[in-house]
mmCIF file of C-alpha atoms in Angstrom:
data_model
loop_
_atom_site.group_PDB
_atom_site.id
_atom_site.type_symbol
_atom_site.label_atom_id
_atom_site.label_comp_id
_atom_site.label_asym_id
_atom_site.label_seq_id
_atom_site.Cartn_x
_atom_site.Cartn_y
_atom_site.Cartn_z
ATOM 1 C CA VAL S 860 152.829 185.532 25.220
ATOM 2 C CA ASN S 861 154.596 187.760 22.691
ATOM 3 C CA ARG S 862 157.592 185.412 22.624
ATOM 4 C CA ALA S 863 155.307 182.411 21.938
ATOM 5 C CA LEU S 864 153.480 184.227 19.137
ATOM 6 C CA ARG S 865 156.755 184.986 17.332
ATOM 7 C CA SER S 866 157.156 181.280 16.615
ATOM 8 C CA VAL S 867 153.635 180.470 15.379
ATOM 9 C CA SER S 868 153.652 178.718 12.010
ATOM 10 C CA PHE S 869 150.919 177.972 9.497
ATOM 11 C CA GLU S 870 150.934 175.267 6.855
ATOM 12 C CA ALA S 871 148.334 175.373 4.093
ATOM 13 C CA GLN S 872 146.689 172.223 2.780
ATOM 14 C CA THR S 873 148.069 170.788 -0.464
ATOM 15 C CA ASP S 874 146.924 172.931 -3.419
ATOM 16 C CA GLU S 875 145.076 175.334 -1.100
ATOM 17 C CA THR S 876 145.019 178.924 -2.340
ATOM 18 C CA GLY S 877 143.093 182.070 -1.500
ATOM 19 C CA GLU S 878 142.113 183.478 1.859
ATOM 20 C CA ASP S 879 142.277 181.767 5.228
ATOM 21 C CA ASP S 880 141.961 182.958 8.803
ATOM 22 C CA VAL S 881 143.940 182.008 11.886
ATOM 23 C CA LEU S 882 142.150 182.548 15.181
ATOM 24 C CA ILE S 883 144.360 183.219 18.184
ATOM 25 C CA GLU S 884 142.817 182.986 21.629
ATOM 26 C CA VAL S 885 144.761 184.068 24.690
ATOM 27 C CA THR S 886 143.623 183.461 28.270
ATOM 28 C CA ASP S 887 145.449 185.102 31.178
ATOM 29 C CA SER S 888 145.934 183.680 34.676
ATOM 30 C CA ASP S 889 142.704 185.353 35.873
ATOM 31 C CA GLY S 890 140.666 183.611 33.142
ATOM 32 C CA ALA S 891 140.159 186.708 30.986
ATOM 33 C CA THR S 892 140.126 185.796 27.294
ATOM 34 C CA THR S 893 140.750 187.740 24.114
ATOM 35 C CA LEU S 894 140.332 186.511 20.556
ATOM 36 C CA GLU S 895 142.205 187.875 17.537
ATOM 37 C CA THR S 896 141.787 186.952 13.884
ATOM 38 C CA VAL S 897 144.765 187.049 11.519
ATOM 39 C CA ASN S 898 143.818 187.103 7.838
ATOM 40 C CA LEU S 899 146.154 185.215 5.492
ATOM 41 C CA TRP S 900 146.407 185.172 1.708
ATOM 42 C CA ILE S 901 147.802 181.894 0.385
ATOM 43 C CA ARG S 902 149.495 182.436 -2.956
ATOM 44 C CA PRO S 903 149.207 179.681 -5.514
ATOM 45 C CA ILE S 904 152.304 177.764 -6.582
ATOM 46 C CA ASN S 905 152.854 176.383 -10.030
ATOM 47 C CA ASP S 906 152.533 172.601 -9.832
ATOM 48 C CA PRO S 907 153.899 170.702 -12.845
ATOM 49 C CA PRO S 908 151.476 169.122 -15.285
ATOM 50 C CA VAL S 909 151.127 165.323 -15.287
ATOM 51 C CA ILE S 910 151.370 163.159 -18.408
ATOM 52 C CA SER S 911 149.443 159.866 -18.391
ATOM 53 C CA MET S 912 150.067 157.149 -20.968
ATOM 54 C CA SER S 913 148.336 153.817 -21.382
ATOM 55 C CA SER S 914 151.643 152.013 -21.937
ATOM 56 C CA SER S 915 155.301 152.792 -21.378
ATOM 57 C CA SER S 916 156.616 150.188 -23.826
ATOM 58 C CA VAL S 917 155.194 148.856 -27.085
ATOM 59 C CA SER S 918 156.568 146.925 -30.023
ATOM 60 C CA VAL S 919 155.862 147.362 -33.726
ATOM 61 C CA ALA S 920 157.422 145.950 -36.886
ATOM 62 C CA LYS S 921 159.192 148.237 -39.323
ATOM 63 C CA GLY S 922 156.724 149.740 -41.774
ATOM 64 C CA GLN S 923 153.657 149.086 -39.618
ATOM 65 C CA MET S 924 151.603 151.968 -38.245
ATOM 66 C CA LEU S 925 151.290 151.920 -34.467
ATOM 67 C CA GLU S 926 148.449 153.756 -32.779
ATOM 68 C CA ILE S 927 148.973 154.768 -29.154
ATOM 69 C CA PHE S 928 145.652 155.497 -27.438
ATOM 70 C CA GLY S 929 144.827 157.278 -24.207
ATOM 71 C CA THR S 930 147.675 159.733 -23.680
ATOM 72 C CA SER S 931 146.496 162.728 -21.650
ATOM 73 C CA ILE S 932 147.731 165.709 -19.674
ATOM 74 C CA SER S 933 146.313 167.057 -16.425
ATOM 75 C CA ASP S 934 147.281 170.073 -14.328
ATOM 76 C CA VAL S 935 146.003 170.629 -10.797
ATOM 77 C CA ASP S 936 146.496 174.389 -11.311
ATOM 78 C CA LEU S 937 143.826 174.355 -13.997
ATOM 79 C CA ASN S 938 141.167 173.210 -11.587
ATOM 80 C CA ASP S 939 137.941 174.442 -13.157
ATOM 81 C CA GLU S 940 136.335 174.119 -16.574
ATOM 82 C CA HIS S 941 136.928 177.775 -17.470
ATOM 83 C CA GLU S 942 140.684 177.499 -16.786
ATOM 84 C CA ARG S 943 140.955 174.196 -18.672
ATOM 85 C CA LEU S 944 139.382 175.871 -21.726
ATOM 86 C CA SER S 945 141.076 179.283 -21.512
ATOM 87 C CA ARG S 946 144.664 178.609 -20.364
ATOM 88 C CA ASP S 947 147.104 177.100 -22.853
ATOM 89 C CA VAL S 948 149.827 174.531 -22.371
ATOM 90 C CA ARG S 949 152.767 173.989 -24.728
ATOM 91 C CA VAL S 950 153.438 170.417 -25.798
ATOM 92 C CA GLU S 951 156.446 169.017 -27.629
ATOM 93 C CA CYS S 952 156.272 165.466 -28.996
ATOM 94 C CA PHE S 953 159.243 163.881 -30.731
ATOM 95 C CA VAL S 954 160.861 160.608 -31.694
ATOM 96 C CA ALA S 955 164.485 159.843 -32.548
ATOM 97 C CA LYS S 956 163.972 157.611 -35.586
ATOM 98 C CA GLY S 957 160.356 157.246 -36.681
ATOM 99 C CA ARG S 958 157.606 159.726 -37.456
ATOM 100 C CA ILE S 959 154.522 160.699 -35.444
ATOM 101 C CA GLY S 960 151.137 162.296 -36.037
ATOM 102 C CA LEU S 961 148.303 163.504 -33.818
ATOM 103 C CA ASN S 962 144.621 162.617 -33.595
ATOM 104 C CA SER S 963 143.239 166.133 -34.097
ATOM 105 C CA LEU S 964 144.586 169.645 -34.628
ATOM 106 C CA SER S 965 141.324 171.396 -33.790
ATOM 107 C CA GLY S 966 141.893 174.265 -31.352
ATOM 108 C CA LEU S 967 145.693 173.968 -31.476
ATOM 109 C CA ASN S 968 148.294 176.519 -32.486
ATOM 110 C CA LEU S 969 150.861 174.440 -34.387
ATOM 111 C CA LEU S 970 154.343 175.923 -33.803
ATOM 112 C CA GLN S 971 156.535 173.224 -35.398
ATOM 113 C CA GLY S 972 155.965 170.145 -37.507
ATOM 114 C CA ASN S 973 152.800 169.032 -39.163
ATOM 115 C CA GLY S 974 150.437 167.181 -36.876
ATOM 116 C CA GLU S 975 148.384 165.648 -39.694
ATOM 117 C CA ASP S 976 151.273 164.364 -41.798
ATOM 118 C CA LEU S 977 153.838 162.318 -39.960
ATOM 119 C CA SER S 978 157.007 164.082 -38.781
ATOM 120 C CA ARG S 979 159.783 163.571 -36.222
ATOM 121 C CA SER S 980 158.667 166.393 -33.954
ATOM 122 C CA ILE S 981 155.533 168.395 -33.274
ATOM 123 C CA LEU S 982 155.327 171.514 -31.100
ATOM 124 C CA PHE S 983 151.970 173.078 -30.340
ATOM 125 C CA GLU S 984 149.965 175.112 -27.843
ATOM 126 C CA GLY S 985 146.344 174.670 -26.885
ATOM 127 C CA ASN S 986 143.973 174.413 -23.956
ATOM 128 C CA LEU S 987 143.808 171.119 -22.064
ATOM 129 C CA LYS S 988 140.690 169.893 -23.865
ATOM 130 C CA SER S 989 142.151 170.477 -27.354
ATOM 131 C CA THR S 990 145.526 169.112 -26.244
ATOM 132 C CA ASN S 991 144.009 165.919 -24.842
ATOM 133 C CA ASP S 992 141.882 165.491 -27.973
ATOM 134 C CA ALA S 993 145.091 165.714 -30.035
ATOM 135 C CA LEU S 994 147.007 163.259 -27.840
ATOM 136 C CA TYR S 995 144.193 160.715 -27.501
ATOM 137 C CA ARG S 996 145.455 158.826 -30.564
ATOM 138 C CA ILE S 997 149.094 159.219 -31.574
ATOM 139 C CA ARG S 998 150.234 157.552 -34.789
ATOM 140 C CA TYR S 999 153.814 156.270 -35.084
ATOM 141 C CA ILE S 1000 155.686 154.603 -37.931
ATOM 142 C CA CYS S 1001 159.286 153.763 -38.678
ATOM 143 C CA ASP S 1002 159.599 152.887 -42.360
ATOM 144 C CA ASP S 1003 161.749 153.332 -45.463
ATOM 145 C CA ASN S 1004 160.897 157.059 -45.537
ATOM 146 C CA VAL S 1005 163.220 157.461 -42.535
ATOM 147 C CA ASP S 1006 166.946 157.029 -43.269
ATOM 148 C CA ASP S 1007 168.035 155.567 -39.933
ATOM 149 C CA CYS S 1008 165.103 153.226 -39.298
ATOM 150 C CA ASN S 1009 166.303 149.637 -39.073
ATOM 151 C CA GLU S 1010 164.372 146.455 -38.313
ATOM 152 C CA GLU S 1011 166.077 145.825 -34.953
ATOM 153 C CA ASP S 1012 166.208 149.421 -33.670
ATOM 154 C CA GLU S 1013 164.511 150.841 -30.637
ATOM 155 C CA ASP S 1014 163.006 154.306 -30.642
ATOM 156 C CA ALA S 1015 161.845 156.616 -27.879
ATOM 157 C CA PHE S 1016 158.699 158.712 -27.980
ATOM 158 C CA THR S 1017 159.047 161.774 -25.755
ATOM 159 C CA ILE S 1018 156.444 164.269 -24.593
ATOM 160 C CA ARG S 1019 157.378 167.507 -22.841
ATOM 161 C CA VAL S 1020 154.701 169.765 -21.371
ATOM 162 C CA ASN S 1021 155.053 173.351 -20.231
ATOM 163 C CA ASP S 1022 152.034 174.809 -18.461
ATOM 164 C CA LEU S 1023 153.277 178.338 -19.283
ATOM 165 C CA GLY S 1024 153.189 179.327 -15.633
ATOM 166 C CA SER S 1025 149.550 178.370 -14.970
ATOM 167 C CA HIS S 1026 148.510 178.934 -11.384
#
């Protein structure tokens, strides 16, 4: 019995954290039974946040404002309303050639760039609600105010999210 118990393994459900119990029941050859409970504490892991965008490729003419709607961030580690409102994420948005602006700066700590005026990069921190409000409508333009913006060029809009160790 002791040899068999040395190789017992336990696998938690995906995203399961907190306490769990393992019940071990042993019956001998005479039919006598004993039951033992082993208490486990399942530590949370830090799952990466997920970025959702309505489109992965769009086209716009030079000098025209493009509005990208519906970008959002989710994080399974921030699984209740209190955590979504109290824990911050850090978001970096940037383009290579054009300029971008955000929908709203309310509730954000702007670390780089100017989210209201258009700029090449924006770095900010905020809770998920404020962050998603900001990313709901992203404005983009490539015009004569940008030196290397040409009519036939392609540009890339990049978003990086750091959940600052949320779990």
